Each structure stands twice: as C-alpha cells, then as structure tokens.
XYZ file of C-alpha atoms in Angstrom:
736
model
C 75.478 -40.439 -2.710
C 73.109 -42.997 -4.154
C 70.625 -42.332 -1.374
C 70.703 -38.598 -2.083
C 70.032 -39.191 -5.761
C 67.168 -41.508 -4.841
C 65.652 -38.850 -2.589
C 65.851 -36.244 -5.353
C 64.209 -38.636 -7.790
C 61.403 -39.352 -5.315
C 60.814 -35.621 -4.771
C 60.794 -35.016 -8.514
C 58.304 -37.838 -9.065
C 56.046 -36.467 -6.298
C 56.253 -32.958 -7.764
C 55.487 -34.204 -11.246
C 52.541 -36.203 -9.900
C 51.246 -33.142 -8.048
C 51.652 -31.013 -11.161
C 49.866 -33.628 -13.230
C 47.074 -33.784 -10.658
C 46.806 -29.988 -10.621
C 46.767 -29.905 -14.396
C 44.111 -32.589 -14.436
C 42.043 -30.673 -11.882
C 42.226 -27.417 -13.835
C 41.150 -29.291 -16.984
C 38.196 -30.791 -15.083
C 37.185 -27.330 -13.831
C 37.424 -25.821 -17.312
C 35.262 -28.582 -18.751
C 32.697 -28.175 -15.970
C 32.456 -24.461 -16.697
C 31.922 -25.050 -20.404
C 29.301 -27.729 -19.825
C 27.324 -25.408 -17.549
C 26.467 -23.494 -20.807
C 27.378 -20.118 -19.300
C 30.896 -20.284 -20.737
C 30.297 -22.647 -23.659
C 31.466 -20.038 -26.172
C 34.964 -20.040 -24.672
C 37.603 -22.614 -25.697
C 40.487 -24.269 -23.910
C 43.174 -22.158 -25.572
C 42.272 -19.002 -23.651
C 42.370 -20.654 -20.203
C 39.322 -20.549 -18.001
C 41.033 -18.376 -15.388
C 40.776 -15.512 -17.890
C 37.059 -15.989 -18.543
C 34.606 -13.382 -17.210
C 33.329 -14.094 -13.722
C 36.169 -16.524 -12.885
C 39.051 -16.115 -10.423
C 41.767 -18.730 -9.751
C 44.541 -19.321 -7.256
C 48.227 -19.531 -8.146
C 47.805 -23.170 -9.156
C 45.076 -22.368 -11.705
C 42.228 -23.809 -9.622
C 38.958 -21.860 -9.499
C 38.345 -20.017 -6.213
C 35.606 -17.535 -7.175
C 32.676 -17.723 -9.624
C 30.102 -15.083 -10.413
C 28.129 -15.838 -13.553
C 27.081 -13.172 -16.038
C 23.350 -13.351 -16.979
C 22.643 -14.850 -20.399
C 19.585 -16.049 -22.254
C 20.624 -19.634 -21.561
C 20.314 -19.415 -17.792
C 18.000 -22.094 -16.508
C 18.379 -25.008 -14.122
C 20.934 -24.807 -11.342
C 21.391 -28.568 -11.630
C 23.297 -28.064 -14.884
C 26.251 -26.849 -12.830
C 28.635 -29.550 -11.501
C 29.522 -28.285 -8.015
C 31.728 -31.270 -7.155
C 34.254 -30.198 -9.803
C 35.381 -27.169 -7.766
C 36.994 -28.361 -4.504
C 38.804 -25.046 -3.944
C 35.829 -22.759 -4.510
C 35.614 -20.019 -1.867
C 33.018 -17.629 -3.327
C 29.982 -18.458 -5.510
C 27.564 -15.780 -6.727
C 24.690 -16.861 -8.991
C 22.400 -13.980 -8.019
C 19.731 -12.643 -10.440
C 20.322 -15.203 -13.204
C 16.741 -16.374 -13.628
C 17.653 -19.829 -12.293
C 14.885 -22.283 -11.464
C 14.563 -25.788 -10.101
C 15.823 -27.211 -6.816
C 19.132 -26.466 -5.128
C 21.124 -29.692 -5.783
C 22.497 -31.685 -2.848
C 25.936 -31.665 -4.498
C 26.349 -28.085 -3.326
C 27.363 -29.588 0.005
C 30.681 -30.740 -1.527
C 31.983 -27.141 -1.611
C 33.505 -27.486 1.851
C 35.850 -24.474 1.428
C 33.009 -22.121 0.497
C 32.781 -18.931 2.582
C 30.289 -16.899 0.497
C 27.204 -18.284 -1.304
C 24.676 -16.039 -3.037
C 21.781 -17.592 -4.992
C 19.326 -14.743 -4.350
C 16.779 -13.185 -6.728
C 16.103 -16.302 -8.793
C 13.201 -18.734 -9.154
C 14.691 -21.588 -7.150
C 12.117 -23.885 -5.589
C 11.982 -27.043 -3.496
C 13.295 -27.337 0.042
C 16.621 -26.332 1.507
C 18.997 -29.294 0.996
C 20.379 -30.635 4.258
C 23.829 -30.753 2.626
C 23.970 -26.953 2.896
C 24.655 -27.394 6.591
C 27.933 -29.153 5.695
C 29.391 -25.842 4.534
C 30.772 -24.995 7.955
C 33.145 -22.303 6.650
C 30.296 -20.206 5.285
C 30.391 -16.576 6.371
C 27.599 -15.276 4.099
C 24.562 -17.290 2.920
C 22.005 -15.467 0.775
C 19.030 -17.392 -0.651
C 16.533 -14.515 -0.520
C 13.885 -13.736 -3.156
C 13.266 -17.252 -4.461
C 10.409 -19.766 -4.241
C 12.041 -22.048 -1.677
C 9.574 -23.864 0.570
C 9.680 -26.252 3.512
C 11.310 -25.741 6.881
C 14.646 -24.316 7.955
C 16.650 -27.375 9.089
C 17.734 -27.343 12.713
C 21.223 -28.383 11.535
C 21.709 -24.794 10.349
C 23.222 -24.270 13.785
C 26.313 -26.093 12.452
C 27.269 -23.031 10.415
C 29.086 -21.444 13.354
C 31.036 -18.980 11.152
C 27.938 -17.366 9.646
C 27.865 -13.586 9.848
C 24.992 -12.989 7.423
C 21.955 -15.265 6.845
C 19.378 -14.097 4.271
C 16.314 -16.283 3.626
C 13.659 -13.584 3.143
C 10.947 -13.489 0.452
C 10.448 -17.239 0.037
C 7.753 -19.706 1.054
C 9.471 -21.140 4.120
C 7.212 -22.402 6.892
C 7.405 -24.054 10.291
C 9.106 -22.512 13.305
C 12.317 -20.542 13.520
C 14.853 -23.148 14.741
C 16.301 -22.488 18.164
C 19.654 -23.744 16.848
C 20.153 -20.305 15.306
C 21.200 -19.338 18.803
C 24.465 -21.212 18.153
C 25.460 -18.699 15.461
C 27.175 -16.325 17.857
C 28.927 -14.366 15.072
C 25.678 -13.562 13.275
C 25.121 -9.855 12.551
C 22.352 -10.018 9.901
C 19.312 -12.304 10.114
C 16.685 -11.957 7.379
C 13.696 -14.355 7.440
C 10.959 -11.842 6.531
C 8.198 -12.386 3.969
C 7.799 -16.116 4.550
C 5.204 -18.212 6.360
C 7.059 -18.811 9.604
C 4.895 -19.435 12.655
C 5.197 -19.931 16.374
C 7.069 -17.644 18.735
C 10.568 -16.268 18.247
C 13.018 -18.628 20.025
C 14.468 -17.067 23.198
C 17.941 -18.037 21.952
C 17.680 -15.305 19.302
C 17.688 -12.598 21.978
C 21.086 -13.859 23.197
C 22.882 -13.205 19.894
C 24.629 -10.045 21.034
C 26.407 -9.506 17.701
C 23.131 -9.046 15.814
C 22.817 -5.757 13.946
C 19.794 -6.445 11.718
C 16.716 -8.590 12.431
C 14.034 -8.839 9.745
C 11.192 -11.171 10.767
C 8.396 -9.084 9.229
C 5.431 -10.453 7.226
C 5.203 -13.916 8.738
C 2.686 -15.535 11.099
C 4.791 -15.229 14.239
C 3.046 -15.175 17.606
C 4.107 -14.730 21.205
C 5.470 -11.592 22.830
C 8.536 -9.383 22.586
C 10.521 -10.422 25.685
C 12.449 -8.102 27.966
C 15.612 -9.917 26.804
C 15.413 -7.872 23.584
C 17.456 -5.373 25.588
C 20.457 -7.737 25.326
C 20.940 -6.877 21.641
C 22.789 -3.621 22.236
C 24.351 -3.639 18.751
C 20.987 -3.795 16.993
C 20.277 -1.088 14.393
C 17.213 -2.622 12.663
C 14.357 -4.557 14.288
C 11.520 -5.421 11.900
C 8.676 -7.512 13.333
C 5.846 -5.907 11.336
C 2.835 -7.798 9.962
C 2.803 -10.743 12.333
C 0.477 -11.722 15.171
C 2.678 -10.677 18.061
C 0.808 -9.873 21.268
C 1.597 -8.365 24.649
C 3.153 -5.007 25.374
C 6.349 -3.361 24.163
C 8.982 -3.969 26.870
C 10.680 -0.936 28.372
C 14.026 -2.711 27.874
C 13.801 -1.807 24.197
C 15.186 1.541 25.299
C 18.558 -0.188 25.838
C 19.000 -0.468 22.069
C 20.755 2.860 21.764
C 22.111 2.125 18.280
C 18.627 1.397 16.912
C 17.861 3.124 13.606
C 14.749 1.277 12.329
C 11.945 -0.091 14.517
C 8.935 -1.578 12.718
C 6.301 -3.171 14.964
C 3.232 -2.247 12.899
C 0.318 -4.513 12.047
C 0.456 -6.758 15.087
C -1.740 -7.167 18.185
C 0.360 -5.163 20.591
C -1.350 -3.563 23.594
C -0.347 -1.291 26.431
C 1.486 2.013 26.309
C 4.387 3.231 24.211
C 7.406 2.931 26.531
C 9.000 6.285 27.346
C 12.382 4.516 27.255
C 12.218 4.682 23.453
C 13.448 8.224 23.925
C 16.863 6.705 24.756
C 17.248 5.464 21.164
C 18.710 8.714 19.862
C 19.770 7.204 16.526
C 16.195 6.203 15.660
C 15.138 7.405 12.197
C 12.196 5.088 11.418
C 9.513 4.261 13.977
C 6.281 2.551 12.941
C 3.711 1.046 15.315
C 0.544 1.533 13.270
C -2.320 -0.970 13.196
C -1.985 -2.184 16.777
C -4.027 -1.731 19.963
C -1.703 0.594 21.823
C -3.271 2.951 24.344
C -2.264 5.655 26.756
C -0.594 8.878 25.701
C 2.409 9.579 23.487
C 5.411 9.922 25.809
C 7.081 13.331 25.602
C 10.440 11.551 25.388
C 9.612 10.612 21.777
C 10.027 14.302 20.979
C 13.693 13.971 21.854
C 14.333 11.703 18.856
C 15.633 14.559 16.727
C 17.014 12.212 14.047
C 13.549 10.766 13.371
C 12.492 10.842 9.705
C 9.343 8.718 9.823
C 6.881 8.351 12.680
C 3.688 6.342 12.225
C 1.435 5.657 15.218
C -1.822 5.588 13.254
C -4.753 3.245 13.839
C -4.316 2.640 17.563
C -6.173 3.677 20.719
C -3.743 6.418 21.709
C -5.260 9.308 23.654
C -4.179 12.555 25.274
C -2.383 15.435 23.582
C 0.516 15.601 21.152
C 3.657 16.451 23.179
C 5.008 19.970 22.670
C 8.443 18.380 22.272
C 7.365 17.243 18.804
C 8.320 20.727 17.636
C 11.938 19.549 17.950
C 11.612 17.269 14.918
C 13.944 18.844 12.361
C 14.504 15.809 10.132
C 10.947 14.481 9.984
C 9.792 13.540 6.465
C 6.653 11.521 7.259
C 4.172 11.645 10.103
C 0.864 9.848 10.689
C -1.079 10.033 13.946
C -4.493 9.486 12.359
C -7.232 7.166 13.632
C -6.572 7.586 17.329
C -8.228 9.501 20.169
C -5.883 12.471 20.356
C -7.096 15.928 21.310
C -5.796 19.413 21.915
C -3.296 21.588 20.059
C -1.103 20.320 17.205
C 2.367 21.775 17.930
C 3.862 21.791 14.453
C 5.477 24.308 12.166
C 6.298 21.716 9.510
C 5.443 21.731 5.819
C 5.196 18.090 4.834
C 2.866 16.597 2.195
C 2.097 13.756 4.605
C 0.672 16.135 7.198
C -2.487 16.756 5.194
C -3.960 13.534 6.554
C -1.645 12.965 9.493
C -4.185 14.018 12.115
C -7.551 12.991 10.677
C -10.013 10.856 12.626
C -8.980 11.903 16.115
C -11.095 13.049 19.028
C -10.575 16.795 18.999
C -7.323 18.111 17.535
C -6.994 21.733 16.500
C -4.249 23.914 15.063
C -3.205 25.131 11.630
C -5.902 24.530 9.009
C -3.274 23.338 6.529
C -3.241 20.117 8.550
C -6.885 19.498 7.690
C -8.015 20.298 11.250
C -9.989 23.259 12.642
C -8.169 26.266 14.141
C -7.873 26.461 17.908
C -9.998 29.052 19.639
C -8.705 30.654 22.796
C -11.385 30.778 25.467
C -11.046 31.572 29.127
C -12.855 29.612 31.812
C -15.689 32.117 32.223
C -16.381 32.053 28.482
C -16.530 28.275 28.503
C -19.000 28.277 31.412
C -21.206 30.800 29.633
C -21.170 28.721 26.439
C -22.133 25.575 28.356
C -25.035 27.348 30.093
C -26.274 28.802 26.814
C -26.110 25.396 25.128
C -28.063 23.733 27.922
C -30.755 26.387 27.858
C -30.948 26.377 24.083
C -31.373 22.627 23.976
C -34.711 22.959 25.737
C -36.051 25.277 23.033
C -34.554 23.792 19.897
C -37.204 21.189 19.144
C -40.140 23.640 19.328
C -38.276 26.379 17.434
C -37.333 24.076 14.583
C -40.903 22.914 14.246
C -42.161 26.508 14.050
C -39.544 27.536 11.494
C -40.389 24.620 9.258
C -44.076 25.602 9.301
C -43.217 29.181 8.358
C -40.936 27.939 5.568
C -43.612 25.702 4.104
C -46.066 28.595 3.978
C -43.468 30.865 2.403
C -42.421 28.458 -0.333
C -46.035 27.795 -1.291
C -46.534 31.503 -2.050
C -43.107 32.106 -3.625
C -43.102 32.230 -7.449
C -40.011 31.326 -9.501
C -39.510 34.970 -10.460
C -39.494 35.971 -6.807
C -37.016 33.228 -5.948
C -34.500 34.452 -8.522
C -34.587 38.000 -7.193
C -34.242 37.207 -3.514
C -31.128 39.058 -2.351
C -29.650 36.380 -0.100
C -31.343 33.374 -1.574
C -33.736 31.074 0.250
C -31.725 29.380 2.995
C -33.986 26.354 2.843
C -33.671 26.076 -0.921
C -30.017 26.944 -1.405
C -27.678 25.592 1.213
C -23.897 25.494 1.586
C -21.269 24.309 4.029
C -19.791 27.805 4.326
C -23.034 29.691 3.666
C -21.606 31.840 0.865
C -23.594 30.654 -2.148
C -26.970 32.200 -2.898
C -29.541 31.285 -5.513
C -28.992 34.628 -7.237
C -25.268 33.885 -7.662
C -26.025 30.658 -9.524
C -28.536 32.260 -11.902
C -26.190 35.161 -12.635
C -23.118 32.983 -13.187
C -24.905 30.684 -15.660
C -27.113 33.378 -17.248
C -30.102 31.334 -16.168
C -28.486 28.046 -17.231
C -27.543 29.144 -20.737
C -26.476 26.272 -23.002
C -23.009 27.804 -23.446
C -22.191 26.892 -19.834
C -23.223 23.270 -20.287
C -20.228 20.905 -20.130
C -22.012 17.562 -20.348
C -24.932 15.387 -19.428
C -25.043 12.886 -16.614
C -27.287 9.990 -15.658
C -29.996 12.568 -15.194
C -30.035 16.250 -16.181
C -27.186 18.387 -17.500
C -23.945 19.577 -15.937
C -22.945 23.253 -16.049
C -19.767 25.094 -15.174
C -20.109 28.398 -13.306
C -17.722 30.948 -11.844
C -19.285 32.757 -8.890
C -18.705 36.349 -7.870
C -16.331 35.243 -5.106
C -14.101 33.619 -7.728
C -15.036 30.042 -6.837
C -15.700 27.682 -9.760
C -18.449 25.147 -9.246
C -20.193 22.427 -11.222
C -23.983 22.360 -11.336
C -26.037 19.262 -11.983
C -29.491 20.476 -13.036
C -32.568 18.294 -13.205
C -34.718 19.224 -16.198
C -38.421 19.957 -15.759
C -39.579 16.722 -17.375
C -37.026 14.696 -15.436
C -38.170 16.240 -12.149
C -41.559 14.643 -12.769
C -39.973 11.207 -13.096
C -40.041 9.444 -9.681
C -36.799 7.548 -10.455
C -34.840 10.717 -11.206
C -36.342 12.490 -8.228
C -35.356 9.642 -5.932
C -31.759 9.687 -7.215
C -31.610 13.466 -6.833
C -32.851 13.527 -3.242
C -30.760 10.468 -2.364
C -27.595 12.241 -3.504
C -28.448 15.278 -1.397
C -29.164 13.081 1.617
C -25.904 11.148 1.328
C -23.452 13.919 0.419
C -24.771 16.299 3.054
C -23.742 13.802 5.746
C -20.267 12.687 4.672
C -16.963 14.484 4.161
C -13.818 12.919 2.733
C -10.948 14.244 0.664
C -11.679 11.719 -2.084
C -15.458 12.146 -2.184
C -16.888 14.984 -4.239
C -17.928 17.992 -2.153
C -21.535 19.110 -2.256
C -21.574 22.887 -1.752
C -25.306 23.346 -1.995
C -28.610 22.457 -3.618
C -31.901 23.943 -4.670
C -35.069 22.016 -3.961
C -37.493 24.361 -5.690
C -39.982 22.239 -7.625
C -39.437 24.177 -10.869
C -35.672 24.554 -10.634
C -33.716 21.729 -9.021
C -29.923 21.534 -9.050
C -26.898 20.424 -7.044
C -23.753 22.533 -6.542
C -20.462 20.585 -6.506
C -16.775 21.360 -6.418
C -15.503 21.769 -9.971
C -13.065 19.089 -11.214
C -11.191 20.483 -14.214
C -10.445 17.256 -16.073
C -13.902 15.792 -15.803
C -14.445 12.055 -15.569
C -11.762 9.395 -15.484
C -13.456 7.815 -18.501
C -12.864 10.992 -20.531
C -9.206 11.188 -19.492
C -8.533 7.565 -20.487
C -10.322 8.145 -23.797
C -8.227 11.216 -24.669
C -4.855 10.288 -26.190
C -3.103 13.431 -24.976
C -4.467 13.350 -21.423
C -3.858 9.586 -21.185
C -0.137 10.206 -21.802
C -0.063 12.849 -19.094
C -1.845 10.388 -16.811
C 1.407 8.555 -15.994
C 1.985 5.546 -13.740
C 2.562 7.551 -10.570
C -0.681 9.473 -11.103
C -2.587 6.258 -11.857
C -1.271 4.605 -8.700
C -2.373 7.618 -6.654
C -5.829 7.641 -8.249
C -6.353 3.960 -7.402
C -5.284 4.580 -3.806
C -7.608 7.581 -3.560
C -10.617 5.586 -4.737
C -9.742 2.792 -2.320
C -9.502 5.276 0.572
C -12.924 6.739 -0.275
C -14.580 3.322 -0.403
C -12.863 2.196 2.797
C -14.193 5.318 4.512
C -17.724 4.613 3.263
C -17.655 0.950 4.248
C -15.926 1.250 7.620
C -16.167 4.781 8.994
C -19.793 5.529 8.137
C -22.397 4.156 10.538
C -24.234 2.329 9.147
C -21.911 1.470 6.220
C -22.569 3.310 2.970
C -22.497 1.440 -0.348
C -21.960 3.358 -3.591
C -23.348 0.692 -5.968
C -22.146 2.452 -9.147
C -18.346 2.623 -9.093
C -17.208 3.167 -12.702
C -14.780 5.350 -14.659
C -17.656 7.697 -15.471
C -18.242 8.405 -11.791
C -14.650 9.207 -10.849
C -13.723 12.878 -11.337
C -10.212 14.345 -11.656
C -8.958 17.872 -11.035
C -6.088 19.627 -12.815
C -3.524 17.778 -10.662
C -5.236 14.405 -11.222
C -6.625 14.303 -7.693
C -9.521 11.853 -7.769
C -12.921 12.013 -6.098
C -15.818 9.561 -6.162
C -19.046 11.150 -7.410
C -22.653 10.328 -8.352
C -24.283 8.968 -5.202
C -27.726 8.760 -6.741
C -27.942 4.997 -6.222
C -25.969 4.858 -2.963
C -27.637 3.248 0.004
C -26.977 2.561 3.660
C -26.333 -1.048 4.626
C -29.025 -2.093 7.090
C -27.760 -4.816 9.471
C -31.345 -5.753 10.316
C -32.462 -6.145 6.725
C -31.916 -8.643 3.921
C -30.516 -5.724 1.860
C -32.255 -7.086 -1.190
C -32.474 -4.440 -3.898
C -33.182 -3.727 -7.518
C -30.197 -4.093 -9.828
C -28.234 -0.828 -10.040
C -24.910 0.211 -11.498
C -23.101 0.524 -14.819
C -22.873 -2.437 -17.182
C -19.452 -4.059 -17.009
C -18.813 -3.059 -13.396
C -21.649 -4.825 -11.581
C -20.750 -7.784 -9.371
C -21.983 -11.023 -11.013
C -23.756 -12.332 -7.887
C -26.210 -9.409 -7.987
C -27.823 -10.894 -11.087
C -29.199 -13.862 -9.136
C -29.181 -12.858 -5.457
C -30.212 -9.182 -5.737
C -28.563 -8.763 -2.317
C -26.173 -5.835 -2.075
C -23.068 -6.021 0.156
C -19.753 -4.191 0.472
C -18.222 -6.887 -1.759
C -20.303 -5.542 -4.678
C -18.391 -2.254 -4.460
C -15.149 -4.231 -4.103
C -15.831 -6.039 -7.397
C -16.553 -2.745 -9.181
C -13.339 -1.312 -7.709
C -11.378 -4.281 -9.096
C -12.757 -3.777 -12.607
C -12.120 -0.030 -12.426
C -8.559 -0.568 -11.180
C -7.772 -2.838 -14.120
C -9.269 -0.224 -16.439
C -6.966 2.458 -15.023
C -3.852 0.307 -15.463
C -4.861 -1.058 -18.884
C -6.179 2.219 -20.274
C -9.414 0.563 -21.347
C -12.256 -1.471 -19.889
C -10.969 -4.995 -19.083
C -14.112 -6.844 -20.226
C -12.193 -9.344 -22.419
C -9.583 -9.958 -19.737
C -12.254 -10.502 -17.068
C -13.876 -13.106 -19.298
C -10.556 -14.885 -19.890
C -9.694 -14.889 -16.181
C -13.049 -16.420 -15.298
C -12.971 -19.166 -17.927
C -9.366 -20.214 -18.521
C -5.844 -20.173 -17.183
C -3.986 -16.893 -16.994
C -0.503 -18.359 -16.585
C 0.509 -17.377 -20.126
C -0.711 -13.780 -19.902
C 2.160 -11.540 -18.845
C 1.414 -8.611 -16.582
C 3.537 -6.231 -18.642
C 1.476 -7.080 -21.747
C -1.832 -5.848 -20.320
C -0.599 -2.425 -19.181
C -1.634 0.684 -21.131
C 0.590 0.585 -24.261
C 0.296 4.353 -24.696
C 2.658 4.907 -21.783
C 6.370 4.208 -22.016
C 7.111 0.530 -21.240
C 9.777 1.583 -18.752
C 8.369 2.127 -15.270
C 10.334 3.779 -12.500
C 11.620 1.054 -10.122
C 10.019 2.853 -7.179
C 6.637 2.660 -8.915
C 6.905 -0.927 -10.187
C 6.131 -2.457 -6.793
C 2.963 -0.371 -6.526
C 1.850 -1.303 -10.048
C 2.361 -5.003 -9.341
C 0.534 -4.777 -6.008
C -2.376 -2.903 -7.611
C -2.809 -5.572 -10.304
C -2.629 -8.325 -7.680
C -5.266 -6.644 -5.540
C -7.509 -5.971 -8.542
C -7.431 -9.654 -9.469
C -8.433 -10.528 -5.910
C -11.263 -8.007 -6.018
C -12.890 -9.518 -9.134
C -12.981 -13.023 -7.683
C -16.314 -14.612 -8.616
C -16.742 -15.716 -5.015
C -17.645 -12.621 -2.951
C -16.270 -14.109 0.270
C -12.833 -14.458 -1.342
C -12.620 -10.769 -2.182
C -10.694 -8.553 0.226
C -12.381 -5.714 2.064
C -11.564 -2.156 1.050
C -9.973 -1.663 4.456
C -7.647 -4.597 3.699
C -6.836 -3.121 0.281
C -5.819 0.194 1.863
C -3.782 -1.652 4.448
C -1.854 -3.484 1.694
C -1.055 -0.166 0.020
C 0.590 0.955 3.265
C 2.926 -2.057 3.324
C 3.856 -2.341 -0.351
C 6.975 -4.491 -0.803
C 8.849 -5.929 -3.790
C 7.284 -8.901 -5.573
C 9.675 -11.884 -5.439
C 9.755 -12.177 -9.251
C 11.350 -9.780 -11.775
C 8.744 -7.416 -13.234
C 8.940 -8.578 -16.855
C 8.671 -12.219 -15.785
C 5.408 -11.914 -13.832
C 2.342 -13.606 -15.310
C -1.202 -12.798 -14.276
C -1.451 -16.318 -12.920
C 1.449 -15.646 -10.561
C -0.103 -12.328 -9.557
C -3.446 -14.000 -8.968
C -2.053 -16.895 -6.936
C 0.346 -14.863 -4.799
C -1.087 -14.213 -1.368
C -1.948 -10.598 -0.657
C-alpha cells in the first residue's frame, strides 16, 4: 500500500514538474514574441497563442509563426530563435527585414517550413541552416544574400522545395544537391553562379521545376537531361552554355516551359522536341542555332509562345505551323528563313515576327511582301531579261541623267507646277503616287494656314493629298536654301532616309530638289514632337506609363537598327525630345536626320559639335570624336525625360557630382501621372530607369550598346527590391 502511494506521489511530482516546465516555456515564448517588437502591443493576459500570426500546440507551445508587416520591421537578429524549440513553420516573407541571417536559426531543429523571401537580408548563408534536417521547404529568394551555397546543404535530405533565386550568390552549384532525392523545385536563378551544372542534378528524377537562368553557367546540356521525366519547367536562359541541344530532351513529355535563350548554343533544333506535347513556352532566341525548323514543332498545339529569333536558322517555315491554335506570341525574326509564311493568325506580335530574314513572303499584314506565283518558264524568262538588261543599265542611266540635266536647266518654276505627273527626278516616292502638282494643290502653294510649325531649318506644313493620304512637308525657304549649312542638312536627310526603312524611323515619301522650291515629304504624325506632348498637361496625362515604356523601347529599337543593321553604322547625333514624333496612338518614330552621319571604320570620325544642348555626350566637347556611345548618352537623357516628364538636367548634374543613394526612384517620376503603377508595368519602369542611368555614364566605355539595351528589354524581370524602396543609387549600382 505504501509503495503504491509512493508511486502516485512520484507521478504527481513528475506531472507537476512537467506542467511547470511547460508553463515556463510558454512564458519564455510569449516574452520572446513581445521583445521581437512585432507583438509588443499585446500583453500577457490575452495569451500569445491568440495573437495574430501565432499557432500553438495543445500544450501552449508555439508551432507556427507568420509575422504581419509593421513599420517597426527591421533586423532579423531582434528575433530570439532559440526560444521556440517546437517551431515547425516560420514565415517572415515580405517584412522589409535586413541584416544577416543569425546562426541561432539552426536551433529550430523541428522546423519543416522556412520562408524569409522578399526581404533585404544580406551576408552569407549561415552554415547552421544545414542543421535543419527536417526542412521540407526553404525559401530565401529575393534578398541580397551573397557568398557560396555550402556543400553541407546536401544534409537536408527531406527538402522538396529549395528557392535561392534573385540574390548575389556566387561560386559553383554544389554537387551535394544530388543527395536531395525528394527535391521537386530548385530555384537558383538570377545570381552569379558559375561553372557547369553538376551531373548529379540530372539524376534527381523527382524534379519538376529547374530555374538556373541569369547566371554565368558554362558547359553543355548533357544527354542525361532526359532522366528528368517529371520536369515541367527548365529555365537555363541568359548563361554561357555551349554545345548543342540533346535529342534526349524530347523524353521530357511533361515539359511546359523551356527557356534556353541568350546562350551560345549551336547545332540544330532537335525534332524530338515535338514529343513534348504539353509545351506552352519555348524560347531559344539569341543563340547560334542553325539548320531548319523541324516540322515536328508544328505538332505542339498547346504552344502559346515560340521565340527562335536572332539565330542562324534557314530553310522554310513548316506548313504544320498552321496547326497552332493557342499561340499568343511568335518571333522568328533575324534569321535566314525564306519562302511562304503559312499563317492565318491575327496576333499583335506578328507585325515584327518575320523581319530581317532572307526572303519570306505572304500576307502583307506580317510586314513582308506578298508571294507571287510564277511558273518555271516565267522565272527563266525573268532571269534572261535581267542578265541582258544588266549590260545596258550603266549606259542608259548615264544618258537619262544627261537628258534630265538639260531639261531641268530649261524648266521654269511655273512650268514645274503645271507638269501633269510631276518631274520624276524632282519629286520621288516609294510608291510613286505623289506628284509635285499634288503638293502645290494640297497646300495652296504653301499657304501659311497649312503651316504647323518650324523646325531646325524651314517650316513644316500639313497637307491632305487627293488620294486621302496626309503628309507633313518640311520646306526650305529661299534664303535658307542659299545657306550651305542648311543645304547640307537638307541633302543629308534625303541621302540617309532614302536608304533606310524601319518601323520606328520616320518615313520619307518624297522630295523636291528644285533650286527655287525645296521640300521633303514625310509621313504625318498627328501628335507632333515628344517635347510638345510632355509640355501639354492634357496630353501628358494621356501619355501613361505603358505608352511611355513603349515609346522608350521604340526609340531603342530604331537606334539599335541604325548602329547594328546599317552597314556602315549610322549615327543620328541629335537624339532629343524635339526629334521624336508621335502619332495618334503614341507610336514613336525618330526624325530629323540632318546631322546624321555614317561611321567610317577607316577614319578618326572627328567632327564638328552637333546636337541639341542638354543631350550631347560630354566627351564630344573635348574629343570631337563621334561614336555610337554619343547616341547612347542622348538616349539615356531622353529616356529620363520621358519618365520624369521634364528634362533631367538637374538630376544629371546631381548624379555626376554626388551620391544618389538618398534619391528615391518613385520621387523622380512624372508627378502628373497617378502614383500607382500597374504591377505588370513596374518592372519595365524600373528597368528603363536602370538602363538610362547606365547610358549617361560619364565614361563612354561603361555605357551599354543599344543592342544590349534592346536585349535587356526582352528579358525584363522583377527587381529584387520593392518598388517604393528603390533608390537611384541601388538602380545605378545594380548590374544590368
């Protein structure tokens, strides 16, 4: 009996001790929560298990924490991790936390889910993280974490999801990741990882998502990629991966997204890709792929985006492409394709989807010429005629020019205005439909009421021709025609614009070179200059963020075309808001090529100073040597002007003389527009500001090329800092 009583007493004492310990532990946890500052407004009477963001077990010990953002969020070190031995889930995402991840986090040995993403955490990954062997999900993405990924990460054998993207991690991808056999999601994109992808990665058969894009990874894609039969997303874009695309990639029959763009891949597109019937996103642009497009690609009926641009692909577009019913985006530009375009699609992207190829033809709505059906005999006849004509062309042209010179010497101005069809040597047009008489009639001999402004030289008139087409006329006045400077600009503009065609460069329809009446005929842009739009309060409001982003991209595309696709390169030398024209839909074109010049590779390219004050690259003042980087500087100033709504002269001065860390990006944007920007547009706005700051670098060699600028627009991704927290200093320092 006595022994039974003793046993009961012992059990009671143990229970009381356990209860006291549990009570003590819950008190410790409550105090730790209050001292973290996130729950300081709560008192002990309510019980911390009832506080927002807190969950407890039956014993009152904290098992889950997800903090609610407050203005007091700051250092992660203010949280005492060791006070929560039973913690299973911890979510401190998007709290604006900064500082290092404390080593004490390794004491949370029961933790299965840890999310510290979308903060400002810095420093290196603490080795103690690898003690959390029960972790199933680890998300540290979108921070400022640097250093290497520790090889001990292979200890986390229960990991299903590992997210480390959008940081500053460097070094190689540890081969120990191959030990994480349960891993389904692996995100290490947007870091500075280098070296080749460890072969152990291609043995993780549970993987569903791989995001290694935007690093410095090298090596090849091995045939063992075919082992990952559960893979739905494979993103290796923007690295330095070489070699060919293995045919084994066709084994990934669950694949939905495949991004291999912006690498150094060579060889042909494997026809086995046609086995990936779930594929919706396929991008291989900016590589060195060759050969033809396999017809099997046309069997990917679920495809929504296909981008094979900027490669060396040749041959014809497969007829099977007509099977694309879900396609939303297509780009096959900058290749060597030829033949018929087999499409009956109506996509906005198709306007430029086929440009810069060898010889495509089809529907003119694609921006390509119509196909002409010719039989073999007709083709032979045409070839014979061309060969015979070539022998006579040089002598005929010479004779015609002599006749023309004699004719124009005798022709009086009155006779020129009454010529029925105009003088073909004086009034010229791409489609041959504009005659001198039409211009005189439409403007009532350049009556002042048709004048809509004055340019760098002469006046600008608006005219509606008999065929219904509206044109703009830049007329050189009689006195100005006697000025050698104006004459040189006039003839230079004719020379340049008659040789180039681009959607974002003003179209020259015709010109008159008569000594007593000289004018240029352009496409009419309803809204006039960008400078006028930004100066008008009503139009500036209509000129919203989406339209401004598109205008910047259009200008960049035009300059990239001039610098890279024209041989020799063409420099504008006067990029300013006054020389950008907008139509009724805010489509932008670059105009005024009076000071443009070809870049001579065999010359010093030394020149007289040209351009508009406030846009001229500073090095021109002392070197007088013009390069593409002069246009890049002007583009940077103009881009800031578009986003700020005014010329950035004060900001440019500040950026060149002092720190910009305290200037917030949101504070420099045009205040006339609503401060709220659509989330889908924010990333573009941030990227545009970042690129503009790079473009106005005082050192020309540090400025990007316009081709690089356009390339960055194609791969726009979220900035790893919340929009309202970005300073110009952070924008300027972030690599682009």
